[in-house]
Coordinates of C-alpha atoms in Angstrom, one line a residue:
Chain N
M298 CA 0.0 0.0 0.0
V299 CA 2.7 2.4 1.0
R300 CA 4.6 1.4 -2.2
Q301 CA 1.5 1.9 -4.3
A302 CA 1.5 5.5 -3.2
G303 CA 5.0 5.9 -4.5
A304 CA 7.0 5.5 -1.3
V305 CA 10.0 3.2 -0.7
V306 CA 10.0 1.0 2.3
V307 CA 13.3 1.1 4.3
D308 CA 14.5 0.4 7.8
L309 CA 13.5 2.9 10.5
A310 CA 17.1 4.2 10.8
G311 CA 17.1 5.4 7.2
A312 CA 13.5 6.5 6.9
Q313 CA 12.1 10.0 6.4
A314 CA 8.5 9.1 7.5
L315 CA 6.9 6.4 9.7
A316 CA 3.4 5.0 9.1
W317 CA 2.3 3.3 12.3
T318 CA -0.6 0.9 11.6
A319 CA -0.7 -1.1 14.9
W320 CA -4.0 0.4 16.0
T321 CA -3.7 0.6 19.8
D322 CA -0.2 -0.7 20.4
L323 CA 1.6 2.2 22.1
A324 CA 4.0 -0.1 24.0
S325 CA 5.9 -1.3 21.0
F326 CA 6.3 2.2 19.5
P327 CA 10.0 3.1 19.3
K328 CA 11.2 4.7 22.5
S329 CA 13.1 7.3 20.5
L330 CA 12.8 8.1 16.8
P331 CA 15.8 8.7 14.6
A332 CA 16.3 12.4 13.9
G333 CA 15.7 11.7 10.2
I334 CA 12.0 10.9 10.7
E335 CA 10.3 14.1 9.6
W336 CA 6.6 12.8 9.7
V337 CA 4.7 10.1 11.6
Q338 CA 1.2 9.0 10.6
L339 CA -0.8 7.5 13.5
P340 CA -3.7 5.1 12.9
S341 CA -6.5 6.5 15.1
A342 CA -8.6 9.6 15.0
G343 CA -8.4 10.3 18.7
V344 CA -4.8 10.5 19.9
E345 CA -5.2 11.3 23.6
R346 CA -3.3 8.2 24.7
W347 CA -0.4 9.1 22.5
V348 CA -0.4 12.6 23.8
E349 CA -0.6 11.5 27.5
A350 CA 2.2 8.9 26.9
G351 CA 4.5 11.7 25.8
I352 CA 5.1 10.0 22.5
I353 CA 4.2 12.9 20.3
D354 CA 7.0 15.4 20.2
R355 CA 7.6 18.8 18.5
A356 CA 10.6 17.6 16.6
R357 CA 8.6 16.5 13.6
V358 CA 5.1 16.5 12.0
W359 CA 2.6 14.0 13.5
T360 CA -0.8 13.2 11.8
S361 CA -3.8 11.4 13.2
A362 CA -6.5 9.6 11.2
V363 CA -9.0 12.3 12.2
G364 CA -12.1 12.3 9.9
V365 CA -11.4 8.9 8.4
C366 CA -14.3 7.3 10.2
A367 CA -16.5 10.3 10.5
T368 CA -19.2 9.0 8.2
P369 CA -19.8 5.6 9.9
V370 CA -19.5 7.3 13.3
A371 CA -22.1 9.9 12.4
E372 CA -24.4 7.1 11.2
H373 CA -23.9 5.3 14.5
A374 CA -24.7 8.5 16.5
L375 CA -27.9 8.9 14.5
T376 CA -28.8 5.2 15.1
L377 CA -28.4 5.5 18.8
L378 CA -30.4 8.8 18.9
L379 CA -33.2 7.5 16.8
A380 CA -33.3 4.2 18.7
G381 CA -33.5 6.2 22.0
V382 CA -36.2 8.7 20.9
R383 CA -38.3 5.8 19.4
L384 CA -37.9 3.7 22.6
L385 CA -36.2 0.7 21.0
P386 CA -34.6 -0.3 24.4
E387 CA -38.0 -0.8 25.8
C388 CA -39.3 -2.5 22.7
L389 CA -36.4 -4.9 22.4
R390 CA -36.7 -6.0 26.0
S391 CA -40.5 -6.5 25.8
A392 CA -42.5 -9.5 24.9
E393 CA -45.9 -7.9 24.8
W394 CA -47.7 -5.5 22.5
A395 CA -47.6 -2.5 24.8
R396 CA -49.0 -0.1 22.2
T397 CA -51.2 1.9 24.6
D398 CA -48.3 2.5 26.9
L399 CA -45.8 3.4 24.2
L400 CA -47.8 5.4 21.7
P401 CA -47.9 8.7 23.7
R402 CA -44.2 8.4 24.5
V403 CA -42.6 7.6 21.1
G404 CA -40.8 10.7 20.0
T405 CA -39.5 12.0 16.7
L406 CA -36.4 14.0 15.6
A407 CA -38.6 16.1 13.3
G408 CA -38.8 19.6 14.6
S409 CA -36.1 19.0 17.2
V410 CA -32.8 20.7 17.8
V411 CA -29.8 18.4 18.3
G412 CA -26.9 19.8 20.2
I413 CA -23.5 18.6 19.0
V414 CA -20.5 19.0 21.2
G415 CA -17.6 19.2 18.8
G416 CA -17.6 20.8 15.4
G417 CA -15.3 18.4 13.5
S418 CA -15.8 15.9 10.8
I419 CA -18.4 13.8 12.7
A420 CA -20.6 16.8 13.3
R421 CA -20.2 17.8 9.6
A422 CA -21.3 14.3 8.5
L423 CA -24.2 14.1 11.0
I424 CA -25.8 17.5 10.3
P425 CA -27.1 16.7 6.7
A426 CA -28.7 13.5 8.0
L427 CA -30.4 15.4 10.8
A428 CA -31.6 17.9 8.3
A429 CA -33.1 15.2 6.1
L430 CA -35.2 14.2 9.1
G431 CA -36.3 17.7 9.8
A432 CA -34.0 18.3 12.8
E433 CA -31.7 21.2 13.3
A434 CA -28.2 21.2 14.8
S435 CA -26.7 23.5 17.3
V436 CA -22.9 23.1 17.7
V437 CA -20.4 23.9 20.4
N438 CA -16.8 24.0 19.3
R439 CA -13.5 25.4 20.5
G440 CA -13.5 28.7 18.8
G441 CA -17.1 29.3 17.7
H442 CA -16.2 29.3 14.0
P443 CA -19.5 28.5 12.3
V444 CA -20.0 24.9 11.2
P445 CA -21.8 24.5 7.9
G446 CA -25.5 23.6 8.2
A447 CA -25.7 24.3 11.9
V448 CA -28.3 26.8 13.0
E449 CA -25.9 28.1 15.7
T450 CA -22.3 27.5 16.6
R451 CA -21.1 28.6 20.0
P452 CA -17.5 28.6 21.4
V453 CA -17.3 26.4 24.4
A454 CA -16.2 29.3 26.5
E455 CA -19.6 31.0 25.9
I456 CA -21.7 27.9 26.1
G457 CA -24.5 29.7 28.0
D458 CA -27.8 27.9 28.0
F459 CA -26.8 25.3 25.4
W460 CA -27.7 22.3 27.7
E461 CA -31.2 23.4 28.4
A462 CA -31.9 24.9 24.9
V463 CA -31.3 21.7 22.9
D464 CA -33.6 18.7 22.7
H465 CA -30.8 16.1 22.6
V466 CA -27.0 16.1 22.9
V467 CA -24.4 14.2 20.8
V468 CA -20.9 14.2 22.1
A469 CA -18.4 14.3 19.1
A470 CA -15.4 16.1 20.6
P471 CA -11.8 15.0 21.1
D472 CA -10.7 13.7 24.5
T473 CA -8.4 16.4 26.0
P474 CA -7.8 17.7 29.5
D475 CA -10.3 20.5 28.5
T476 CA -13.1 18.1 27.5
R477 CA -12.8 15.5 30.3
H478 CA -16.1 15.4 32.3
L479 CA -17.4 18.3 30.1
V480 CA -20.8 16.6 30.6
G481 CA -21.2 16.3 34.4
S482 CA -23.9 16.7 37.0
A483 CA -24.7 20.4 36.2
E484 CA -24.9 19.8 32.5
L485 CA -27.1 16.7 32.9
D486 CA -29.3 18.5 35.3
A487 CA -29.7 21.4 32.8
M488 CA -30.7 19.1 30.0
K489 CA -34.4 18.5 29.2
Q490 CA -36.0 15.5 30.8
T491 CA -36.9 14.2 27.4
A492 CA -33.3 14.5 26.1
W493 CA -31.1 11.6 25.0
L494 CA -27.4 11.9 25.5
I495 CA -25.3 10.2 22.8
N496 CA -21.6 9.7 23.1
I497 CA -19.7 8.3 20.1
A498 CA -16.5 10.2 20.9
R499 CA -14.6 9.2 24.1
G500 CA -15.9 7.9 27.4
P501 CA -14.1 10.3 29.7
I502 CA -15.9 13.4 28.2
V503 CA -19.0 12.2 30.2
D504 CA -18.8 11.8 34.0
T505 CA -20.2 8.3 34.2
E506 CA -21.2 8.5 37.9
A507 CA -23.2 11.7 37.2
L508 CA -24.7 10.0 34.2
V509 CA -26.0 7.0 36.2
R510 CA -27.5 9.4 38.8
A511 CA -29.2 11.4 36.0
L512 CA -30.6 8.3 34.5
D513 CA -31.8 6.9 37.8
S514 CA -33.4 10.2 38.8
A515 CA -35.0 10.6 35.3
S516 CA -33.4 14.0 34.8
I517 CA -32.7 12.9 31.2
A518 CA -34.6 10.4 29.1
G519 CA -31.7 8.1 28.3
A520 CA -28.2 7.6 27.0
G521 CA -26.8 5.9 23.9
L522 CA -23.1 5.1 24.5
D523 CA -20.6 3.6 22.0
V524 CA -17.8 4.7 24.4
T525 CA -17.7 4.4 28.1
D526 CA -15.5 5.3 31.1
P527 CA -14.1 2.9 32.1
E528 CA -13.7 1.0 28.8
P529 CA -14.4 -1.8 28.3
L530 CA -17.4 -1.4 30.6
P531 CA -16.9 -4.0 33.4
A532 CA -19.4 -6.8 34.0
A533 CA -22.1 -5.8 36.5
H534 CA -21.7 -2.1 35.8
P535 CA -25.0 -0.3 36.4
L536 CA -25.1 0.9 32.7
W537 CA -25.5 -2.8 31.5
G538 CA -29.1 -3.6 31.1
H539 CA -30.2 -0.2 32.3
P540 CA -33.7 0.4 30.9
K541 CA -32.8 3.8 29.6
V542 CA -29.4 3.0 28.2
I543 CA -28.0 1.6 24.9
V544 CA -24.4 0.4 25.1
T545 CA -22.6 -0.6 22.0
P546 CA -19.0 -1.8 22.5
H547 CA -17.0 1.0 20.6
V548 CA -18.0 -0.3 17.2
A549 CA -19.3 3.0 15.6
D550 CA -16.3 3.1 13.3
A551 CA -16.4 -0.6 12.4
A552 CA -17.4 -0.3 8.8
M553 CA -15.0 1.3 6.4
T554 CA -12.4 2.3 8.9
L555 CA -9.6 0.2 7.5
R556 CA -10.3 1.2 3.9
G557 CA -10.6 4.8 5.0
F558 CA -7.3 4.7 6.8
H559 CA -5.6 3.2 3.8
Q560 CA -6.9 6.1 1.6
R561 CA -5.8 8.6 4.2
L562 CA -2.3 7.1 4.5
T563 CA -1.7 6.8 0.7
G564 CA -3.1 10.3 0.2
N565 CA -0.8 11.7 2.9
I566 CA 2.2 9.9 1.4
R567 CA 1.4 11.5 -2.0
R568 CA 1.0 14.9 -0.4
W569 CA 4.3 14.5 1.6
M570 CA 6.2 13.6 -1.6
A571 CA 4.7 16.5 -3.4
G572 CA 5.6 18.9 -0.6
E573 CA 1.9 19.6 0.1
D574 CA 0.2 20.1 3.5
L575 CA -0.7 16.8 5.2
V576 CA -4.3 16.0 6.4
G577 CA -4.8 15.5 10.1
V578 CA -1.8 17.3 11.5
I579 CA -1.8 17.1 15.3
D580 CA -1.6 20.3 17.3
L581 CA 0.1 19.5 20.7
D582 CA -1.2 22.7 22.2
R583 CA -4.8 21.7 21.5
G584 CA -4.0 18.0 22.3
Y585 CA -5.6 16.6 19.1
Chain C
M196 CA -61.3 22.8 14.3
V197 CA -63.9 22.2 11.5
R198 CA -65.3 25.6 12.3
Q199 CA -61.9 27.2 12.1
A200 CA -61.6 26.0 8.6
G201 CA -64.8 27.8 7.8
A202 CA -67.3 25.0 7.9
V203 CA -70.6 24.9 9.9
V204 CA -71.3 21.9 12.1
V205 CA -74.8 20.4 11.6
D206 CA -76.6 17.1 12.1
L207 CA -75.7 14.3 9.8
A208 CA -79.1 14.5 8.1
G209 CA -78.5 18.0 6.9
A210 CA -74.7 17.7 6.2
Q211 CA -72.9 17.9 2.9
A212 CA -69.7 16.4 4.3
L213 CA -68.7 14.0 7.1
A214 CA -65.4 14.2 9.0
W215 CA -64.9 10.9 10.8
T216 CA -62.3 11.2 13.5
A217 CA -62.8 8.0 15.5
W218 CA -59.6 6.3 14.5
T219 CA -60.4 2.6 14.2
D220 CA -64.1 2.6 15.1
L221 CA -65.8 1.1 12.1
A222 CA -68.7 -0.4 14.1
S223 CA -70.2 2.9 15.0
F224 CA -70.0 4.3 11.5
P225 CA -73.5 5.0 10.2
K226 CA -75.0 2.0 8.4
S227 CA -76.2 4.2 5.6
L228 CA -75.3 7.8 4.8
P229 CA -77.9 10.4 3.8
A230 CA -77.8 11.1 0.1
G231 CA -76.8 14.7 0.8
I232 CA -73.3 13.6 2.0
E233 CA -71.1 14.3 -0.9
W234 CA -67.7 13.8 0.8
V235 CA -66.4 11.7 3.8
Q236 CA -62.9 12.2 5.3
L237 CA -61.6 9.1 7.0
P238 CA -58.9 9.4 9.8
S239 CA -56.3 6.7 8.7
A240 CA -53.8 6.4 5.9
G241 CA -54.5 2.8 5.3
V242 CA -58.2 2.1 4.6
E243 CA -58.2 -1.6 3.8
R244 CA -60.6 -2.4 6.7
W245 CA -63.0 0.2 5.4
V246 CA -62.8 -1.2 1.9
E247 CA -63.3 -4.8 3.2
A248 CA -66.2 -3.8 5.3
G249 CA -67.9 -2.4 2.3
I250 CA -68.3 1.0 3.9
I251 CA -66.7 3.0 1.1
D252 CA -69.2 3.4 -1.7
R253 CA -69.2 5.0 -5.2
A254 CA -72.0 7.4 -4.3
R255 CA -69.7 10.1 -3.0
V256 CA -66.0 11.1 -2.6
W257 CA -64.1 9.5 0.2
T258 CA -60.7 10.7 1.3
S259 CA -58.1 8.9 3.5
A260 CA -55.4 10.5 5.6
V261 CA -52.7 9.1 3.2
G262 CA -49.4 10.9 3.6
V263 CA -50.3 12.6 6.9
C264 CA -47.9 10.4 8.9
A265 CA -45.3 9.8 6.1
T266 CA -42.6 11.7 7.8
P267 CA -42.7 10.0 11.2
V268 CA -43.3 6.6 9.6
A269 CA -40.3 7.1 7.3
E270 CA -38.2 8.1 10.4
H271 CA -39.3 4.9 12.1
A272 CA -38.4 2.8 9.1
L273 CA -34.9 4.3 9.1
T274 CA -34.7 3.7 12.9
L275 CA -35.5 0.0 12.5
L276 CA -33.1 -0.4 9.5
L277 CA -30.2 1.4 11.2
A278 CA -30.8 -0.5 14.5
G279 CA -30.7 -3.8 12.6
V280 CA -27.7 -3.1 10.5
R281 CA -25.8 -1.9 13.5
L282 CA -26.8 -4.9 15.7
L283 CA -28.7 -3.0 18.4
P284 CA -30.9 -6.1 19.1
E285 CA -27.7 -8.0 20.1
C286 CA -26.2 -5.0 22.0
L287 CA -29.4 -4.3 24.0
R288 CA -29.7 -7.9 25.1
S289 CA -26.0 -8.2 26.0
A290 CA -24.4 -7.4 29.3
E291 CA -20.8 -7.8 28.2
W292 CA -18.4 -5.8 26.1
A293 CA -18.4 -8.1 23.0
R294 CA -16.3 -5.8 20.8
T295 CA -14.2 -8.5 19.2
D296 CA -17.4 -10.5 18.2
L297 CA -19.4 -7.5 17.0
L298 CA -16.7 -5.3 15.2
P299 CA -16.5 -7.4 12.0
R300 CA -20.3 -7.7 11.8
V301 CA -21.5 -4.1 12.4
G302 CA -22.7 -2.8 9.0
T303 CA -23.4 0.6 7.5
L304 CA -26.0 2.0 5.2
A305 CA -23.3 3.9 3.3
G306 CA -22.9 2.5 -0.1
S307 CA -25.9 0.2 0.1
V308 CA -29.1 0.0 -2.0
V309 CA -32.3 0.0 0.0
G310 CA -35.3 -1.5 -1.8
I311 CA -38.6 0.2 -1.1
V312 CA -41.8 -1.7 -1.9
G313 CA -44.3 1.1 -2.4
G314 CA -43.6 4.5 -4.0
G315 CA -45.9 6.7 -2.0
S316 CA -45.4 9.4 0.6
I317 CA -43.4 7.2 2.9
A318 CA -40.9 6.3 0.2
R319 CA -40.6 10.0 -0.8
A320 CA -39.9 10.9 2.9
L321 CA -37.4 8.1 3.4
I322 CA -35.3 8.6 0.2
P323 CA -33.7 11.9 1.2
A324 CA -32.7 10.6 4.6
L325 CA -31.1 7.5 3.0
A326 CA -29.3 9.8 0.5
A327 CA -27.9 11.8 3.4
L328 CA -26.4 8.6 4.8
G329 CA -24.9 7.6 1.4
A330 CA -27.5 5.0 0.6
E331 CA -29.5 4.7 -2.7
A332 CA -33.1 3.7 -3.0
S333 CA -34.6 1.3 -5.6
V334 CA -38.4 1.4 -5.6
V335 CA -41.2 -1.0 -6.7
N336 CA -44.6 0.6 -7.2
R337 CA -47.8 -0.2 -9.1
G338 CA -47.2 1.5 -12.4
G339 CA -43.4 2.0 -12.5
H340 CA -43.8 5.8 -12.6
P341 CA -40.4 7.1 -11.5
V342 CA -40.2 8.1 -7.8
P343 CA -38.0 11.3 -7.3
G344 CA -34.6 10.5 -5.9
A345 CA -34.8 6.7 -6.5
V346 CA -32.0 5.3 -8.7
E347 CA -34.6 2.9 -10.2
T348 CA -38.4 2.5 -10.1
R349 CA -39.9 -0.8 -11.3
P350 CA -43.5 -1.7 -11.8
V351 CA -44.5 -4.6 -9.5
A352 CA -45.5 -6.6 -12.6
E353 CA -41.9 -6.5 -13.8
I354 CA -40.2 -6.9 -10.4
G355 CA -37.5 -9.2 -11.8
D356 CA -34.4 -9.5 -9.7
F357 CA -35.4 -6.8 -7.2
W358 CA -35.2 -9.1 -4.1
E359 CA -31.7 -10.3 -4.8
A360 CA -30.4 -7.0 -6.2
V361 CA -31.1 -4.8 -3.2
D362 CA -29.2 -4.8 0.2
H363 CA -32.3 -4.3 2.4
V364 CA -36.1 -4.1 1.9
V365 CA -38.5 -1.6 3.4
V366 CA -42.2 -2.4 2.9
A367 CA -44.2 0.8 2.5
A368 CA -47.1 -0.3 0.4
P369 CA -50.9 -0.2 1.0
D370 CA -52.6 -3.4 2.2
T371 CA -54.7 -4.6 -0.8
P372 CA -55.6 -8.1 -2.1
D373 CA -52.6 -7.5 -4.6
T374 CA -50.1 -6.9 -1.9
R375 CA -51.1 -9.6 0.6
H376 CA -48.1 -11.9 1.2
L377 CA -46.2 -10.0 -1.5
V378 CA -43.1 -10.9 0.7
G379 CA -43.3 -14.7 1.0
S380 CA -40.9 -17.6 1.0
A381 CA -39.6 -17.1 -2.6
E382 CA -38.9 -13.4 -2.0
L383 CA -37.2 -14.0 1.4
D384 CA -35.1 -16.8 -0.1
A385 CA -34.0 -14.4 -2.9
M386 CA -32.9 -11.6 -0.5
K387 CA -29.3 -11.3 0.6
Q388 CA -28.3 -13.2 3.7
T389 CA -27.1 -9.8 5.1
A390 CA -30.4 -8.1 4.3
W391 CA -32.8 -6.6 6.8
L392 CA -36.6 -6.6 6.1
I393 CA -38.4 -3.6 7.5
N394 CA -42.2 -3.4 7.6
I395 CA -43.8 -0.2 8.7
A396 CA -46.8 -0.5 6.4
R397 CA -49.3 -3.4 7.1
G398 CA -48.6 -6.8 8.6
P399 CA -50.3 -9.0 6.0
I400 CA -48.0 -7.8 3.2
V401 CA -45.4 -10.1 4.7
D402 CA -46.1 -13.9 5.2
T403 CA -45.3 -14.2 8.9
E404 CA -44.7 -18.0 8.8
A405 CA -42.3 -17.7 5.9
L406 CA -40.5 -14.8 7.7
V407 CA -40.0 -16.9 10.9
R408 CA -38.6 -19.7 8.7
A409 CA -36.3 -17.3 6.9
L410 CA -35.0 -15.9 10.2
D411 CA -34.5 -19.3 11.7
S412 CA -32.6 -20.5 8.7
A413 CA -30.5 -17.3 8.5
S414 CA -31.6 -16.7 4.9
I415 CA -31.9 -13.0 5.8
A416 CA -30.1 -11.1 8.6
G417 CA -33.1 -9.8 10.5
A418 CA -36.5 -8.1 10.5
G419 CA -37.7 -4.8 11.9
L420 CA -41.5 -4.8 12.3
D421 CA -43.8 -2.1 13.4
V422 CA -46.7 -4.0 12.0
T423 CA -47.4 -7.7 12.3
D424 CA -49.8 -10.4 11.2
P425 CA -51.7 -11.1 13.4
E426 CA -51.8 -7.8 15.1
P427 CA -51.5 -7.3 18.0
L428 CA -48.8 -10.0 18.1
P429 CA -49.9 -12.6 20.6
A430 CA -47.9 -13.5 23.6
A431 CA -45.5 -16.4 23.1
H432 CA -45.3 -15.7 19.3
P433 CA -41.9 -16.8 18.0
L434 CA -41.1 -13.2 16.8
W435 CA -41.1 -12.0 20.4
G436 CA -37.6 -11.9 21.8
H437 CA -36.2 -13.4 18.5
P438 CA -32.5 -12.5 18.4
K439 CA -32.8 -11.2 14.9
V440 CA -36.1 -9.3 15.3
I441 CA -37.1 -5.8 16.4
V442 CA -40.9 -5.5 17.1
T443 CA -42.4 -2.1 17.9
P444 CA -46.2 -2.2 18.5
H445 CA -47.5 -0.1 15.6
V446 CA -46.1 3.2 16.9
A447 CA -44.3 4.5 13.8
D448 CA -46.9 7.2 13.3
A449 CA -47.2 8.1 16.9
A450 CA -45.5 11.5 16.8
M451 CA -47.4 14.3 14.9
T452 CA -50.2 12.1 13.6
L453 CA -53.0 14.0 15.3
R454 CA -51.6 17.4 14.3
G455 CA -51.0 16.1 10.8
F456 CA -54.6 14.9 10.5
H457 CA -56.0 18.2 11.8
Q458 CA -54.0 20.0 9.1
R459 CA -55.2 17.6 6.4
L460 CA -58.8 17.9 7.5
T461 CA -58.9 21.6 7.7
G462 CA -57.0 21.8 4.4
N463 CA -59.5 19.5 2.7
I464 CA -62.5 21.5 4.1
R465 CA -61.0 24.7 2.6
R466 CA -60.5 22.9 -0.7
W467 CA -64.0 21.5 -0.6
M468 CA -65.5 24.9 0.0
A469 CA -63.4 26.4 -2.8
G470 CA -64.4 23.7 -5.2
E471 CA -60.8 22.4 -5.5
D472 CA -59.6 18.8 -5.7
L473 CA -59.3 17.0 -2.3
V474 CA -56.1 15.4 -1.1
G475 CA -56.2 11.6 -0.4
V476 CA -59.1 10.6 -2.6
I477 CA -59.7 6.9 -2.4
D478 CA -59.8 4.9 -5.6
L479 CA -62.0 1.8 -4.9
D480 CA -60.6 0.0 -7.9
R481 CA -57.0 0.2 -6.5
G482 CA -58.3 -0.3 -2.9
Y483 CA -56.5 2.7 -1.4

């Protein structure tokens, strides 16, 4: 694959660039890189563990796979949101035709405002699908730069009444020290009682203990989680089998991820050889 | 409401039109209507029970509520399809982090072709949402008249390789003698083993016994059913709790239906008084 893109495969000592394809294997990453390595391509979209481990330095360019799996992840976010609003957790655990009970409670995304925390590629893939269902998107991002298709984009520093204003919340932000527990007790309390919280980003952005309390006290309607904290979610955790919770085991990006990464890697190799800007350059100051 | 539209409410004997709002109550419908009644508005989109009961005559214009709930029903179809493709039935019945097992099996609608049986308002509401997720629609309807946004529209008389060509099937047709058991053993056998069958229209369009056999023999991946035959689905029916089945108790049209019907009724009253064509006129020869 690397050769198809026009690169030559050599030993690390003589290389100019390193493509690291071992998905989550930080332990076997070289303790120090030769000075000749000018660029490292990492395989995942979220790189918080690489940042925390101190692997990413300022001596060279590092790129993540950010955006590669945005389309399947956005589809998974929509799946969890629709399943929640339309009470699939109840239906799938039922063995009786509870129409009278369910009919007044089944919701719709049509006419609703979905709050998206994070204005990156997942939000950009999700917004058109929401629009096709008659739902609007209100986005919170770092700098407040307007996200195409969103009815509103707020900088996180001026988040204001975001939590109470939106009908549902989708977490699609990177995991950084700034976003950890961004969704905690106060935010969950502020959310509508009919709101679903969807997290397809990273578990630690949501305070799990606060979430369980919010679910048990019915201060929100439910949670759809493809990522959890801790992860994997241990056996007997209160989120398992919770009547208001959908847990999927970090599979949002399952489809297409490998193909997408291959395209990103070969594209970046071609850009590198042509002296062009790389896609997915990591900014250590932001942490993603 | 009727008055807001400009009509006067009078006794049946002196009326020109009858708006029947008792959803499913055929028994209390007048045995014979005064000759002065020129138009009857019925409250449901599907009118097969009114046709079978011989209530609808050719002495006057009858209108159904067809299209009123197309948007919420299309949303429900998408919910069931996404939930199936992304294995929510397994996830919601699991209490362990089965990532390794699920990751290679989680699908996506992106790049898929969704076959839609029926080219009416539900198909027209569903197709843009599929498009936003990168999926195409192939439609079968009565006459083959092209449905906007579909990559292909076939008349049902020339259905050909439809069942094997599409990746999934959504049933969105009226219940008539022609459509009963339209999806039977042969059609289910022809469908892809990875296909989900979604029915948000009427239960009898699918042969339930054939469906259970197809699910048990893994000749299709699963079924998402908002309607069943019989309905309500009796306790202990094999579809309840089936690992490859999502049953919701005829709630697809829950949200917005009443509001939509009110808009349809008042709109039709205004059209009637202005001498314009009514929306949703029933054609007894077609049966819907």
